[in-house]
Every structure is written in C-alpha cells, then in structure tokens.
Amino acid sequence: AQSVTQPDIHITVSEGASLELRCNYSYGATPYLFWYVQSPGQGLQLLLKYFSGDTLVQGIKGFEAEFKRSQSSFNLRKPSVHWSDAAEYFCAVGAQAGTALIFGKGTTLSVSS
Amino acid sequence: EAGVAQSPRYKIIEKRQSVAFWCNPISGHATLYWYQQILGQGPKLLIQFQNNGVVDDSQLPKDRFSAERLKGVDSTLKIQPAKLEDSAVYLCASSLVTGGTGELFFGEGSRLTVL
C-alpha cells in the first residue's frame, strides 16, 4: 500500500535562510509525487510535481524538489525563505494520472524575522 | 479557466443534524474526489468518481456519509446524522483521467463544525 511520511510536524526558519522539508514515500513502482501548499482557510495549491524524467524538478515560488529513488524521498527545498512562505506543506503520492493521491500529515512552516 | 467551486464555505450544525456540500469541478475533468481534512492532519480520501461512476469509496463511512455525481459533472456530499468527529474541512478536487500528470486541482473547501 502507498504511504507518505513527513517526519517534521513543525519547522521554524529565519527569513532569508534556506529550507528543506522532508518527505518519504512507500510505493512499489515509480510514483507520481507532489508537493502542495495550504495557507490558512484555503485549499491546496500545487507547488511542483514529479512523474518521470529529470529527478530535480522546479516549481512555483522558487521551490524545487529532488526525487531520490534509492532513499524513497522527495524533499522540498528553497534557497531563501520569505515571510509569505509560512503555511502548511503536504507531500503526496499517486500511482498514475487519474488516481487518488495519498497525503502525508503535513509540515507547518513558520518564518521568523 | 474557472477552478473547482465548492459551497458552502462554512457550516455549523448540531450533532445528529444533516448537512450537504456541493462541488463543481473544472470543466472537462472526468474525475472528482472528496477528501476529509481533520485539523492537524493531511487530507484523507472519502470517495472518487469517474464521470458518474464510483471508483473508490472504501474509506467512506457509509452508515452516515453519502455522495453522488448524477450527471457526471457536479457532486454532492451528504452527512446524516453528523457526529462531533465529523468536524473537518471537506475538500473537493478534480483531475483529468488520462493525458495529465496526475495533478489534482482543489477547491477552497467547506469547513464543517459539529457542536
């Protein structure tokens, strides 16, 4: 069965510092992998996705993620965090297009000045 | 392009009452999902439709929850009777069946508080 683990419940980063949010997945084949962001009272917005090709993917708002098959990981990174990045971040895995996604429990990002 | 529309945005009810949520997916998206997001947790799939057929409802509490997508477009999720533990945000999402990259497009959600 597919599953997603986000080991960090809450992370605080200083504005301007770099960020890495961890995501580990369990899936037998090559998965479809996603990072979504959720601001308070809002729905989920896609940051980036991976389903094939280059293992380093670029997303919106300056985010990137790297798929590492050997580590079953898909960590999200940003070189310099802005105060507006404070939100809840969810990693998700899917089997193929048109199938439901399995989400992790999320990581709350706080940004300090 | 219009996004996924959901209503109502907020609903407060007493336990044992009923409630219904409506969702209109992105035009052309054959697949529609209802997720439940309890505070502090990630979204959990309740039911997936493809056109007007159910693909997966294994996690839907069928004794109290029901959902339909009669014409293969918009959908309604109903809870009757509601329990305290049903307090959550109900997210609707849609996607292409094939030719896409697996991305789900989410609405803003319907927040339910059961007192």
mmCIF file of C-alpha atoms in Angstrom:
data_model
loop_
_atom_site.group_PDB
_atom_site.id
_atom_site.type_symbol
_atom_site.label_atom_id
_atom_site.label_comp_id
_atom_site.label_asym_id
_atom_site.label_seq_id
_atom_site.Cartn_x
_atom_site.Cartn_y
_atom_site.Cartn_z
ATOM 1 C CA ALA A 1 0.000 0.000 0.000
ATOM 2 C CA GLN A 2 1.103 3.518 -0.707
ATOM 3 C CA SER A 3 2.035 5.787 2.186
ATOM 4 C CA VAL A 4 3.735 9.103 2.776
ATOM 5 C CA THR A 5 5.726 10.168 5.826
ATOM 6 C CA GLN A 6 6.602 13.749 6.650
ATOM 7 C CA PRO A 7 8.845 13.427 9.705
ATOM 8 C CA ASP A 8 8.742 17.081 10.733
ATOM 9 C CA ILE A 9 5.467 18.363 12.161
ATOM 10 C CA HIS A 10 6.620 21.944 12.613
ATOM 11 C CA ILE A 11 9.688 23.819 11.353
ATOM 12 C CA THR A 12 10.733 27.396 12.053
ATOM 13 C CA VAL A 13 13.132 29.110 9.685
ATOM 14 C CA SER A 14 14.537 32.614 9.726
ATOM 15 C CA GLU A 15 13.581 34.819 6.820
ATOM 16 C CA GLY A 16 16.273 34.602 4.165
ATOM 17 C CA ALA A 17 17.528 31.223 5.375
ATOM 18 C CA SER A 18 17.327 28.050 3.338
ATOM 19 C CA LEU A 19 14.608 25.467 3.789
ATOM 20 C CA GLU A 20 14.326 21.721 3.375
ATOM 21 C CA LEU A 21 11.137 19.798 4.119
ATOM 22 C CA ARG A 22 11.427 16.038 4.195
ATOM 23 C CA CYS A 23 9.143 13.516 2.539
ATOM 24 C CA ASN A 24 9.482 9.750 2.371
ATOM 25 C CA TYR A 25 7.100 7.547 0.451
ATOM 26 C CA SER A 26 6.289 3.888 0.147
ATOM 27 C CA TYR A 27 5.285 2.622 -3.278
ATOM 28 C CA GLY A 28 6.302 -0.353 -5.384
ATOM 29 C CA ALA A 29 6.745 1.281 -8.766
ATOM 30 C CA THR A 30 7.799 4.749 -9.880
ATOM 31 C CA PRO A 31 5.301 7.032 -8.214
ATOM 32 C CA TYR A 32 3.783 10.325 -9.148
ATOM 33 C CA LEU A 33 4.994 12.725 -6.433
ATOM 34 C CA PHE A 34 3.639 16.118 -5.465
ATOM 35 C CA TRP A 35 4.125 18.956 -3.040
ATOM 36 C CA TYR A 36 1.113 21.101 -2.191
ATOM 37 C CA VAL A 37 0.913 24.201 -0.006
ATOM 38 C CA GLN A 38 -2.071 25.280 2.059
ATOM 39 C CA SER A 39 -2.488 28.720 3.561
ATOM 40 C CA PRO A 40 -4.979 29.181 6.428
ATOM 41 C CA GLY A 41 -8.559 28.871 5.247
ATOM 42 C CA GLN A 42 -7.534 27.996 1.717
ATOM 43 C CA GLY A 43 -7.491 24.922 -0.461
ATOM 44 C CA LEU A 44 -4.352 23.151 -1.606
ATOM 45 C CA GLN A 45 -2.152 24.721 -4.255
ATOM 46 C CA LEU A 46 0.304 22.667 -6.265
ATOM 47 C CA LEU A 47 3.948 23.686 -5.831
ATOM 48 C CA LEU A 48 5.553 21.065 -8.031
ATOM 49 C CA LYS A 49 5.276 17.507 -9.302
ATOM 50 C CA TYR A 50 7.399 14.626 -10.491
ATOM 51 C CA PHE A 51 6.301 11.703 -12.636
ATOM 52 C CA SER A 52 9.253 10.995 -14.908
ATOM 53 C CA GLY A 53 12.440 12.456 -16.353
ATOM 54 C CA ASP A 54 14.801 14.789 -14.570
ATOM 55 C CA THR A 55 14.820 13.964 -10.874
ATOM 56 C CA LEU A 56 15.275 17.619 -9.880
ATOM 57 C CA VAL A 57 12.054 19.482 -10.508
ATOM 58 C CA GLN A 58 11.379 23.179 -10.300
ATOM 59 C CA GLY A 59 8.125 24.586 -9.059
ATOM 60 C CA ILE A 60 6.418 27.853 -8.362
ATOM 61 C CA LYS A 61 7.545 30.465 -5.850
ATOM 62 C CA GLY A 62 11.190 29.403 -6.125
ATOM 63 C CA PHE A 63 10.703 25.894 -4.739
ATOM 64 C CA GLU A 64 12.423 22.770 -6.020
ATOM 65 C CA ALA A 65 12.386 19.102 -5.080
ATOM 66 C CA GLU A 66 14.598 16.130 -5.797
ATOM 67 C CA PHE A 67 13.369 12.592 -6.345
ATOM 68 C CA LYS A 68 15.763 10.015 -4.901
ATOM 69 C CA ARG A 69 14.594 6.516 -5.673
ATOM 70 C CA SER A 70 17.291 4.853 -3.541
ATOM 71 C CA GLN A 71 16.092 6.756 -0.478
ATOM 72 C CA SER A 72 12.374 6.781 -1.361
ATOM 73 C CA SER A 73 12.467 10.504 -0.767
ATOM 74 C CA PHE A 74 11.145 13.643 -2.409
ATOM 75 C CA ASN A 75 12.411 16.533 -0.286
ATOM 76 C CA LEU A 76 11.307 20.102 -0.913
ATOM 77 C CA ARG A 77 13.865 22.911 -0.873
ATOM 78 C CA LYS A 78 14.034 26.663 -1.175
ATOM 79 C CA PRO A 79 17.282 28.637 -1.010
ATOM 80 C CA SER A 80 15.857 31.730 0.670
ATOM 81 C CA VAL A 81 12.586 31.736 2.583
ATOM 82 C CA HIS A 82 10.218 34.706 2.570
ATOM 83 C CA TRP A 83 7.718 35.531 5.318
ATOM 84 C CA SER A 84 4.904 34.775 2.874
ATOM 85 C CA ASP A 85 6.071 31.135 2.685
ATOM 86 C CA ALA A 86 4.642 30.466 6.144
ATOM 87 C CA ALA A 87 1.974 27.806 5.544
ATOM 88 C CA GLU A 88 1.234 24.072 5.743
ATOM 89 C CA TYR A 89 3.087 21.878 3.262
ATOM 90 C CA PHE A 90 1.869 18.485 2.142
ATOM 91 C CA CYS A 91 3.690 15.782 0.243
ATOM 92 C CA ALA A 92 1.532 13.379 -1.762
ATOM 93 C CA VAL A 93 1.976 10.216 -3.829
ATOM 94 C CA GLY A 94 -0.127 8.752 -6.612
ATOM 95 C CA ALA A 95 0.017 5.663 -8.779
ATOM 96 C CA GLN A 96 -0.766 7.268 -12.131
ATOM 97 C CA ALA A 97 -2.777 10.043 -13.712
ATOM 98 C CA GLY A 98 -6.428 9.893 -12.752
ATOM 99 C CA THR A 99 -5.889 8.150 -9.437
ATOM 100 C CA ALA A 100 -6.359 9.491 -5.943
ATOM 101 C CA LEU A 101 -3.405 10.915 -4.065
ATOM 102 C CA ILE A 102 -2.250 9.765 -0.657
ATOM 103 C CA PHE A 103 -1.145 12.677 1.506
ATOM 104 C CA GLY A 104 1.287 12.967 4.365
ATOM 105 C CA LYS A 105 0.263 14.619 7.619
ATOM 106 C CA GLY A 106 1.900 17.860 6.635
ATOM 107 C CA THR A 107 4.645 20.141 7.924
ATOM 108 C CA THR A 108 3.836 23.553 9.311
ATOM 109 C CA LEU A 109 6.393 26.157 8.328
ATOM 110 C CA SER A 110 6.833 29.255 10.451
ATOM 111 C CA VAL A 111 9.117 32.072 9.315
ATOM 112 C CA SER A 112 10.792 34.279 11.900
ATOM 113 C CA SER A 113 12.112 37.758 11.229
ATOM 114 C CA GLU B 1 -10.261 28.891 -16.600
ATOM 115 C CA ALA B 2 -12.594 28.576 -13.645
ATOM 116 C CA GLY B 3 -11.344 26.486 -10.737
ATOM 117 C CA VAL B 4 -13.131 23.948 -8.570
ATOM 118 C CA ALA B 5 -16.126 25.569 -6.903
ATOM 119 C CA GLN B 6 -17.421 24.483 -3.506
ATOM 120 C CA SER B 7 -20.256 25.636 -1.275
ATOM 121 C CA PRO B 8 -20.959 26.462 1.423
ATOM 122 C CA ARG B 9 -17.581 27.629 2.693
ATOM 123 C CA TYR B 10 -18.631 27.304 6.330
ATOM 124 C CA LYS B 11 -21.341 25.350 8.113
ATOM 125 C CA ILE B 12 -22.117 24.940 11.792
ATOM 126 C CA ILE B 13 -24.628 22.292 12.876
ATOM 127 C CA GLU B 14 -25.660 20.378 15.951
ATOM 128 C CA LYS B 15 -24.778 16.704 16.244
ATOM 129 C CA ARG B 16 -27.368 14.381 14.706
ATOM 130 C CA GLN B 17 -28.349 17.043 12.164
ATOM 131 C CA SER B 18 -27.682 16.665 8.451
ATOM 132 C CA VAL B 19 -25.552 18.716 6.072
ATOM 133 C CA ALA B 20 -24.780 18.723 2.352
ATOM 134 C CA PHE B 21 -21.820 20.080 0.438
ATOM 135 C CA TRP B 22 -21.719 20.857 -3.251
ATOM 136 C CA CYS B 23 -18.827 20.762 -5.697
ATOM 137 C CA ASN B 24 -18.468 21.785 -9.330
ATOM 138 C CA PRO B 25 -15.208 20.556 -10.881
ATOM 139 C CA ILE B 26 -13.114 22.138 -13.594
ATOM 140 C CA SER B 27 -14.783 21.816 -16.965
ATOM 141 C CA GLY B 28 -13.622 18.690 -18.781
ATOM 142 C CA HIS B 29 -12.315 16.923 -15.698
ATOM 143 C CA ALA B 30 -13.902 13.493 -15.603
ATOM 144 C CA THR B 31 -12.522 12.513 -12.208
ATOM 145 C CA LEU B 32 -13.818 14.059 -8.985
ATOM 146 C CA TYR B 33 -12.653 13.422 -5.425
ATOM 147 C CA TRP B 34 -13.942 14.242 -1.968
ATOM 148 C CA TYR B 35 -11.335 14.451 0.782
ATOM 149 C CA GLN B 36 -11.786 14.974 4.517
ATOM 150 C CA GLN B 37 -9.157 17.050 6.307
ATOM 151 C CA ILE B 38 -9.293 16.974 10.079
ATOM 152 C CA LEU B 39 -7.410 19.740 11.872
ATOM 153 C CA GLY B 40 -3.703 18.976 12.028
ATOM 154 C CA GLN B 41 -3.867 16.114 9.536
ATOM 155 C CA GLY B 42 -3.431 15.606 5.835
ATOM 156 C CA PRO B 43 -6.400 15.156 3.514
ATOM 157 C CA LYS B 44 -7.933 11.682 3.515
ATOM 158 C CA LEU B 45 -9.829 10.359 0.505
ATOM 159 C CA LEU B 46 -13.516 9.695 1.092
ATOM 160 C CA ILE B 47 -14.685 8.901 -2.419
ATOM 161 C CA GLN B 48 -13.527 9.088 -6.041
ATOM 162 C CA PHE B 49 -15.821 9.342 -9.063
ATOM 163 C CA GLN B 50 -15.002 8.884 -12.708
ATOM 164 C CA ASN B 51 -17.783 10.504 -14.689
ATOM 165 C CA ASN B 52 -20.857 9.394 -12.715
ATOM 166 C CA GLY B 53 -19.425 6.081 -11.503
ATOM 167 C CA VAL B 54 -17.737 5.375 -8.180
ATOM 168 C CA VAL B 55 -14.094 4.301 -8.454
ATOM 169 C CA ASP B 56 -13.232 4.085 -4.760
ATOM 170 C CA ASP B 57 -15.419 4.600 -1.707
ATOM 171 C CA SER B 58 -13.614 2.222 0.617
ATOM 172 C CA GLN B 59 -12.979 4.931 3.238
ATOM 173 C CA LEU B 60 -16.429 6.493 3.138
ATOM 174 C CA PRO B 61 -18.396 5.856 6.355
ATOM 175 C CA LYS B 62 -21.428 4.636 4.505
ATOM 176 C CA ASP B 63 -23.676 4.500 7.562
ATOM 177 C CA ARG B 64 -23.726 8.294 7.651
ATOM 178 C CA PHE B 65 -21.989 9.642 4.550
ATOM 179 C CA SER B 66 -23.301 9.539 1.002
ATOM 180 C CA ALA B 67 -22.163 11.139 -2.231
ATOM 181 C CA GLU B 68 -23.496 11.343 -5.729
ATOM 182 C CA ARG B 69 -22.496 12.688 -9.110
ATOM 183 C CA LEU B 70 -25.621 12.041 -11.112
ATOM 184 C CA LYS B 71 -24.795 13.743 -14.420
ATOM 185 C CA GLY B 72 -21.047 13.270 -14.295
ATOM 186 C CA VAL B 73 -20.384 16.919 -13.561
ATOM 187 C CA ASP B 74 -21.157 18.422 -10.166
ATOM 188 C CA SER B 75 -21.338 16.387 -6.983
ATOM 189 C CA THR B 76 -22.968 16.461 -3.552
ATOM 190 C CA LEU B 77 -21.588 15.015 -0.323
ATOM 191 C CA LYS B 78 -24.102 14.459 2.478
ATOM 192 C CA ILE B 79 -23.648 13.626 6.134
ATOM 193 C CA GLN B 80 -26.632 12.347 8.107
ATOM 194 C CA PRO B 81 -26.603 12.212 11.073
ATOM 195 C CA ALA B 82 -23.490 14.217 11.874
ATOM 196 C CA LYS B 83 -21.187 13.337 14.754
ATOM 197 C CA LEU B 84 -18.736 15.531 16.624
ATOM 198 C CA GLU B 85 -15.816 13.774 14.927
ATOM 199 C CA ASP B 86 -17.094 14.861 11.519
ATOM 200 C CA SER B 87 -15.844 18.379 12.229
ATOM 201 C CA ALA B 88 -13.357 18.912 9.418
ATOM 202 C CA VAL B 89 -12.744 20.640 6.123
ATOM 203 C CA TYR B 90 -14.243 18.802 3.176
ATOM 204 C CA LEU B 91 -12.162 19.313 0.073
ATOM 205 C CA CYS B 92 -13.307 18.627 -3.437
ATOM 206 C CA ALA B 93 -10.769 18.051 -6.187
ATOM 207 C CA SER B 94 -10.856 17.170 -9.862
ATOM 208 C CA SER B 95 -8.411 15.836 -12.415
ATOM 209 C CA LEU B 96 -8.059 14.576 -15.933
ATOM 210 C CA VAL B 97 -8.330 10.832 -16.396
ATOM 211 C CA THR B 98 -5.533 10.448 -18.909
ATOM 212 C CA GLY B 99 -3.104 12.747 -20.632
ATOM 213 C CA GLY B 100 -2.371 14.639 -17.478
ATOM 214 C CA THR B 101 0.385 14.437 -14.929
ATOM 215 C CA GLY B 102 -1.741 13.194 -12.068
ATOM 216 C CA GLU B 103 -2.260 16.630 -10.582
ATOM 217 C CA LEU B 104 -5.384 17.196 -8.527
ATOM 218 C CA PHE B 105 -6.962 20.642 -8.570
ATOM 219 C CA PHE B 106 -8.577 21.565 -5.261
ATOM 220 C CA GLY B 107 -11.389 23.836 -4.284
ATOM 221 C CA GLU B 108 -11.169 26.068 -1.225
ATOM 222 C CA GLY B 109 -13.024 23.577 0.902
ATOM 223 C CA SER B 110 -16.125 23.525 3.090
ATOM 224 C CA ARG B 111 -15.426 23.826 6.793
ATOM 225 C CA LEU B 112 -17.875 21.896 8.983
ATOM 226 C CA THR B 113 -18.213 22.418 12.711
ATOM 227 C CA VAL B 114 -20.409 19.964 14.597
ATOM 228 C CA LEU B 115 -21.480 21.100 18.076
#
